[in-house]
């Protein structure tokens, strides 16, 4: 199978130990070696003189020398085809010739000319290559139950078979032996004593014409002569074989037993078959005779060698396969990579050619690998096709041996593809971009490279150590360096200007950064899963060295030449380097990185960056205030209580916070100083904003009404409060806690806390002062208006000109309007801050007005109005829990004022009732009997509305006469008089010279239950000492609430029909009291009402009682 015109090999990379010894004798390689992918990366180094010829001449020469010989081989194959291809569709000769004509791009004239040449050649010898592999389940013909099988094989044509059948007198089992000559019959070896023989013997059977010819296989049991002693021993050992022995005795000596046969029509066979066939009987006796495993293949012998200039069938098969694949791919342009599929005609022709030339499956797979690996370089071929062929080669490597020449070609091809694969790896960025459609192709390529290194063929044919992971790592590093050099050249500045140089560097680093991300997120998964190579680490470490040198070189040119524009252009470079350095967290192998101290080269530019962000922010804030109309913002249906400049200020400060995040300055001590500067800048901007905003309020208030000025002042307060909240969040936004953790080893905690928080607190105090100042201005305006409204409620007339509600309405309307606006337009904290002083000042105003107008006529009506207004104010400021809490509202000043207004708002009769209420309470808590006591028995009959009071006695009375005794009697009076106007005072009898008199007198008063249950209704018990010449002396008094008398307390009957039984009388002991002069506020209030007779009479009466008490106590 060797050829004469093969190319010479000029390298020794894939030599086995045996090949090195005989290198001078084995220098021939396959024609595909010259196109080995691994060695064709530098075509200029291997270019021959033929590469400079005219392309048209080159194509014509290729067609004459390469394509036409292959074309003739295919026409010859079609003309002498045998068997059916395994493809499901059966193609005619014309269809096959038409396909070949199109695949090889032959004209009709060329086709006819070549076809005539083929027709003039000698036909081949038709052969059937039959391999008898094994049999199973055959008949046991020997006495032992086994057989000694062998097979006879031949091809008979119909004439021979009929002639043999007719020449026999009677049917005979032997057909093959008698049908043809002995030299045309092939026989296998005899397998002793088995029912499952294994032969694996191959025979080539020649035949003339397939029409009417059939393949015959007969299986026989070899019968050998055996001695009588042996037969007797077999009978002894197995009595059951007696019948078989008798049958053997009847048979002629040396006659073999028929086991079965197989007859196959050649026209029904495929090009190649590998099947189990049933052994058929000659008679119906023993129909189940087992099976035989045959491999049948039609081949040619003595094919005309002038068709392809004596080249081997294997080389022709490679060329035919490559041409078919190219034709298929060119026909399927635009439909994606070729995945190994071929049309039916191509598959049929390849199968016919391979079988006719007896090419083994190993050689076919080898040819496919060589062809496909070559096509992979210049056409779009799916990598899975190569992977599949590698798997097939590995399988066949253990099954059969390759010729030395094909071994050499396989080794060259595998190593060449490895080199080409490594070349693709160096270009993986361009060939396999980080998209979902490309990365699977890279993964398959890497798997192919791994599979190549794992194959026994590669390991045997390439004994030198080949570490794929190291080679891939080197390829990645080389590719990265080349890629960096290319990108650096693309971004080379056109001039020597420093700004342009920095811009070029920034673009270069940006592309490096993007490439690192792609390697980490996309390509690393592919390389790790396929070849366990961490491409991210390799690429990152390579870029680390390249970038560090590049940045150092460029920054060194800028020393002493820093300006604001140049510093601005350096900031993107700093950010990109910072982002690249952050990716080191994903490195699998840690070590020193040259970019670690990248920030040191940017120290000179840092002040310029800070100055730019400060000046830019300050300008933006000033512009925001200048266009601010100090009106609440409206965001859809939601009102934002601060103005536009406050929102803009927050947005303006964000760049400063963002600069801190972007810098992430690595040096802790320098980072602390940087934070101090940034915080100081923010505080300066805030303070400047306050001053600018106040000036803006002044300008806008000059031509506006007072209401608009107040509204603008509310907005300003909100803006300042919003600013306070912004400053409160500043430590979080600038991550002071993280900075504290970083600097704890270089900056003391006291230094840290005394620097940054103090800066912020100073600014906060400024804001608080400004807010309080604005709130005070608002409060003063409101307090003035409140005082005017309060004073307008006073009346100088006895008869009020309007009701209390109408008098308080203007003030309440004003407050509701103003507070509602401020509640809507002030943030809650400031609104509450305004409410508290406003409430306190309102209480003070009420107190002042009350004191100033206390002697005016109609003061009671005025107090009623003030009390009603105070209660309305309380509800307004409390706002059902939404405003000030009650604890804040009910201050001591408020309680005093309310009590004062409550008293002054009551009528004289109400005050008198309140006076007696107070006396009743005083009586209830009075302890001791310093002035004596009176015992009463009281009850009330609801049935006849009679109050019964029985005076039992008095005890421990003070002596009022000179003899050391008294002449006591008791007066009973129902008070207040306006409730009991028709009830007269009752008195007991006088008990002379007795300090413990026993009266035992009863009195009844006709009073209604309603009168008795009136607030302040009481029984006043007065004990007097009777004097003849002067007025009676006062010995004491006691007050008994009528509600405490049995029958008075409790609910009234709902209807007049229900009669409640009268309760039994109750005895009560009342200690006597003396009034305290000039200490009762109610009396003082009543005394101030000079124009009311009832009030003056009551005061006069009580003053007389006080006077009597003083006189009696003196005695």
Coordinates of C-alpha atoms in Angstrom, one line a residue, residues 615-916:
X615 CA -15.6 74.1 43.5
X616 CA -18.0 72.2 41.2
X617 CA -20.3 71.5 44.2
X618 CA -20.1 75.0 45.5
X619 CA -21.0 76.5 42.1
X620 CA -23.9 74.1 41.7
X621 CA -25.3 75.0 45.1
X622 CA -25.1 78.7 44.4
X623 CA -26.9 78.3 41.1
X624 CA -29.6 76.1 42.8
X625 CA -30.3 78.8 45.4
X626 CA -30.5 81.6 42.7
X627 CA -33.3 79.8 40.9
X628 CA -35.1 78.7 44.0
X629 CA -38.5 80.4 44.5
X630 CA -38.7 79.1 48.1
X631 CA -42.0 77.2 47.3
X632 CA -42.7 73.6 48.4
X633 CA -42.0 71.2 45.6
X634 CA -44.9 69.3 44.1
X635 CA -44.1 65.7 43.0
X636 CA -47.3 64.5 41.3
X637 CA -50.0 64.5 44.0
X638 CA -47.4 64.5 46.8
X639 CA -46.1 67.8 48.2
X640 CA -42.5 67.9 49.3
X641 CA -42.1 70.4 52.1
X642 CA -38.7 71.7 51.2
X643 CA -37.8 73.7 48.2
X644 CA -35.8 72.8 45.1
X645 CA -32.5 74.0 46.3
X646 CA -32.6 71.6 49.3
X647 CA -33.1 68.7 46.9
X648 CA -30.4 70.0 44.6
X649 CA -28.0 70.4 47.6
X650 CA -28.3 66.7 48.4
X651 CA -27.6 65.9 44.8
X652 CA -24.6 68.3 44.9
X653 CA -23.1 66.7 47.9
X654 CA -23.3 63.3 46.5
X655 CA -20.2 63.8 44.2
X656 CA -18.1 64.4 47.3
X657 CA -19.3 61.1 48.9
X658 CA -18.9 59.4 45.6
X659 CA -15.3 60.7 45.3
X660 CA -14.5 59.1 48.6
X661 CA -15.8 55.8 47.4
X662 CA -14.0 56.1 44.1
X663 CA -10.7 56.9 45.7
X664 CA -10.7 54.2 48.4
X665 CA -7.3 55.5 49.2
X666 CA -5.2 52.5 50.3
X667 CA -2.9 54.2 52.9
X668 CA -4.9 54.4 56.2
X669 CA -3.2 57.5 57.6
X670 CA -3.5 59.4 54.3
X671 CA -7.1 58.2 54.0
X672 CA -8.0 59.8 57.4
X673 CA -6.6 63.2 56.4
X674 CA -8.5 62.8 53.2
X675 CA -11.7 62.2 55.1
X676 CA -11.0 65.3 57.3
X677 CA -10.7 67.4 54.2
X678 CA -13.9 66.0 52.6
X679 CA -15.9 66.5 55.7
X680 CA -14.6 70.0 56.1
X681 CA -15.6 70.8 52.5
X682 CA -19.1 69.4 53.0
X683 CA -19.5 71.6 56.2
X684 CA -18.3 74.7 54.3
X685 CA -20.8 74.0 51.5
X686 CA -23.6 73.7 54.1
X687 CA -22.8 76.9 55.9
X688 CA -22.5 78.8 52.6
X689 CA -25.8 77.4 51.6
X690 CA -27.4 78.8 54.8
X691 CA -26.0 82.3 54.2
X692 CA -27.0 82.2 50.5
X693 CA -30.5 81.0 51.4
X694 CA -31.0 83.8 54.0
X695 CA -30.0 86.4 51.4
X696 CA -32.4 84.8 48.9
X697 CA -35.3 85.1 51.5
X698 CA -34.4 88.8 52.0
X699 CA -34.5 89.5 48.3
X700 CA -37.8 87.7 47.7
X701 CA -39.5 89.2 50.8
X702 CA -38.8 92.8 49.8
X703 CA -41.8 92.9 47.3
X704 CA -44.1 90.3 48.9
X705 CA -46.9 90.5 51.4
X706 CA -46.4 89.3 55.0
X707 CA -48.2 86.1 54.4
X708 CA -45.9 85.1 51.6
X709 CA -42.9 86.1 53.7
X710 CA -44.1 83.7 56.4
X711 CA -44.7 81.0 53.9
X712 CA -41.2 81.4 52.5
X713 CA -39.8 81.4 56.1
X714 CA -41.5 78.0 56.6
X715 CA -39.9 76.6 53.5
X716 CA -36.5 77.9 54.7
X717 CA -36.9 76.2 58.0
X718 CA -37.7 73.0 56.2
X719 CA -34.7 73.4 54.0
X720 CA -32.4 73.8 57.0
X721 CA -34.0 70.8 58.7
X722 CA -33.5 68.8 55.6
X723 CA -29.9 69.9 55.6
X724 CA -29.6 68.7 59.2
X725 CA -30.8 65.2 58.2
X726 CA -28.3 65.2 55.3
X727 CA -25.5 65.9 57.7
X728 CA -26.8 63.3 60.1
X729 CA -26.4 60.7 57.4
X730 CA -23.0 61.9 56.3
X731 CA -21.0 59.5 58.6
X732 CA -22.9 56.6 57.1
X733 CA -22.5 57.9 53.5
X734 CA -18.7 58.4 54.0
X735 CA -18.4 55.1 56.0
X736 CA -16.7 56.5 59.1
X737 CA -17.0 53.2 60.8
X738 CA -15.0 51.5 58.0
X739 CA -12.4 54.2 58.2
X740 CA -12.2 53.8 61.9
X741 CA -11.5 50.1 61.5
X742 CA -8.8 50.8 59.0
X743 CA -7.0 53.5 61.0
X744 CA -7.2 52.1 64.5
X745 CA -3.5 51.1 64.4
X746 CA -2.3 54.5 63.2
X747 CA -4.9 57.0 64.4
X748 CA -5.9 57.1 68.1
X749 CA -9.6 56.9 69.0
X750 CA -9.6 60.2 70.8
X751 CA -8.0 61.9 67.8
X752 CA -10.5 60.3 65.5
X753 CA -13.5 61.3 67.7
X754 CA -12.3 64.8 68.4
X755 CA -11.7 65.6 64.7
X756 CA -14.5 64.3 62.5
X757 CA -17.5 64.4 64.8
X758 CA -16.6 67.9 66.1
X759 CA -16.5 69.2 62.5
X760 CA -20.0 67.9 62.0
X761 CA -21.3 69.1 65.4
X762 CA -20.2 72.6 64.8
X763 CA -22.1 72.7 61.5
X764 CA -25.1 71.1 63.2
X765 CA -25.1 73.8 65.9
X766 CA -25.0 76.5 63.2
X767 CA -28.0 74.9 61.5
X768 CA -29.9 74.6 64.8
X769 CA -29.3 78.3 65.6
X770 CA -30.6 79.3 62.1
X771 CA -33.7 77.1 62.5
X772 CA -34.4 78.5 66.0
X773 CA -34.0 82.0 64.7
X774 CA -36.5 81.4 61.9
X775 CA -38.9 79.7 64.2
X776 CA -38.7 82.6 66.7
X777 CA -39.5 85.0 63.9
X778 CA -42.5 82.9 63.0
X779 CA -43.6 82.6 66.7
X780 CA -43.3 86.4 67.3
X781 CA -45.5 87.1 64.3
X782 CA -48.1 84.6 65.5
X783 CA -48.0 85.8 69.1
X784 CA -48.6 89.4 68.2
X785 CA -51.7 88.4 66.2
X786 CA -52.9 86.1 69.0
X787 CA -52.7 88.9 71.5
X788 CA -54.6 91.3 69.3
X789 CA -57.4 88.7 68.8
X790 CA -57.5 88.0 72.5
X791 CA -57.8 91.7 73.5
X792 CA -60.6 92.2 70.9
X793 CA -62.7 89.7 72.8
X794 CA -63.0 92.0 75.9
X795 CA -66.2 94.0 76.3
X796 CA -66.7 97.2 78.3
X797 CA -70.5 96.9 78.3
X798 CA -72.6 95.1 80.8
X799 CA -74.6 93.3 78.1
X800 CA -72.2 91.4 75.7
X801 CA -72.4 92.5 72.2
X802 CA -72.0 89.0 70.9
X803 CA -71.9 85.4 72.1
X804 CA -68.8 83.6 73.4
X805 CA -68.5 81.4 70.3
X806 CA -68.7 84.4 68.0
X807 CA -66.1 86.3 70.1
X808 CA -63.6 83.4 69.9
X809 CA -64.3 82.6 66.3
X810 CA -61.8 85.1 64.7
X811 CA -58.9 83.9 66.8
X812 CA -59.6 80.2 66.1
X813 CA -60.1 80.8 62.4
X814 CA -56.8 82.6 62.3
X815 CA -55.0 79.8 64.2
X816 CA -56.5 77.0 62.3
X817 CA -55.5 78.6 59.1
X818 CA -52.0 79.4 60.1
X819 CA -51.3 76.1 61.9
X820 CA -52.8 74.1 59.1
X821 CA -50.6 75.8 56.6
X822 CA -47.5 75.3 58.9
X823 CA -48.4 71.7 59.5
X824 CA -48.6 71.1 55.8
X825 CA -45.5 73.0 55.0
X826 CA -43.3 72.4 58.0
X827 CA -41.7 69.1 58.7
X828 CA -43.1 67.5 61.8
X829 CA -40.1 68.2 64.0
X830 CA -40.1 71.9 63.2
X831 CA -43.8 72.1 63.5
X832 CA -43.7 70.6 67.0
X833 CA -40.8 72.9 67.8
X834 CA -43.0 75.9 66.8
X835 CA -46.1 74.6 68.7
X836 CA -44.5 74.4 72.1
X837 CA -43.3 78.0 72.5
X838 CA -46.4 79.2 70.7
X839 CA -48.6 77.4 73.3
X840 CA -46.6 78.7 76.2
X841 CA -46.7 82.3 74.9
X842 CA -50.5 82.0 74.3
X843 CA -51.0 81.0 77.9
X844 CA -48.8 84.0 79.0
X845 CA -50.9 86.3 76.8
X846 CA -54.1 85.0 78.5
X847 CA -52.6 85.5 81.9
X848 CA -51.5 89.1 81.1
X849 CA -54.9 90.0 79.6
X850 CA -56.7 88.5 82.6
X851 CA -54.7 90.5 85.1
X852 CA -55.0 93.8 83.1
X853 CA -58.7 93.6 82.6
X854 CA -59.7 92.1 86.0
X855 CA -61.4 95.2 87.2
X856 CA -63.3 96.0 84.0
X857 CA -67.0 95.8 83.8
X858 CA -68.1 92.6 82.2
X859 CA -65.0 90.8 83.3
X860 CA -67.0 87.6 83.9
X861 CA -68.2 87.5 80.3
X862 CA -64.6 88.2 79.2
X863 CA -63.4 85.3 81.4
X864 CA -66.0 83.0 80.0
X865 CA -64.8 83.9 76.5
X866 CA -61.2 83.4 77.5
X867 CA -62.0 80.0 79.1
X868 CA -63.9 78.9 76.0
X869 CA -61.0 80.1 73.8
X870 CA -58.4 78.4 76.0
X871 CA -60.3 75.1 75.7
X872 CA -60.5 75.5 71.9
X873 CA -56.8 76.3 71.8
X874 CA -56.1 73.2 73.8
X875 CA -58.0 71.0 71.3
X876 CA -56.4 72.8 68.4
X877 CA -52.8 72.3 69.7
X878 CA -53.5 68.7 70.7
X879 CA -55.2 67.9 67.4
X880 CA -56.6 64.6 68.7
X881 CA -53.1 63.3 69.5
X882 CA -51.4 64.5 66.3
X883 CA -50.1 67.7 67.9
X884 CA -48.6 68.4 71.3
X885 CA -49.2 65.8 74.0
X886 CA -51.5 66.7 76.9
X887 CA -48.5 66.5 79.3
X888 CA -46.9 69.4 77.4
X889 CA -50.1 71.3 77.2
X890 CA -51.1 71.0 80.9
X891 CA -48.3 73.0 82.4
X892 CA -48.5 74.6 85.8
X893 CA -49.2 78.0 84.2
X894 CA -52.0 76.5 82.2
X895 CA -53.6 74.9 85.3
X896 CA -53.4 78.1 87.2
X897 CA -54.9 80.1 84.3
X898 CA -57.6 77.6 83.8
X899 CA -58.6 77.6 87.4
X900 CA -58.6 81.4 87.5
X901 CA -60.7 81.6 84.4
X902 CA -63.0 78.9 85.6
X903 CA -63.8 80.8 88.8
X904 CA -64.1 84.2 87.1
X905 CA -66.4 82.7 84.4
X906 CA -69.0 81.4 87.0
X907 CA -72.0 83.4 88.0
X908 CA -72.5 84.6 91.5
X909 CA -74.9 81.8 92.3
X910 CA -72.5 79.2 90.8
X911 CA -69.8 80.7 92.9
X912 CA -71.9 80.5 96.0
X913 CA -72.7 76.9 95.2
X914 CA -69.0 76.3 94.7
X915 CA -68.3 77.9 98.0
X916 CA -70.6 75.5 99.8

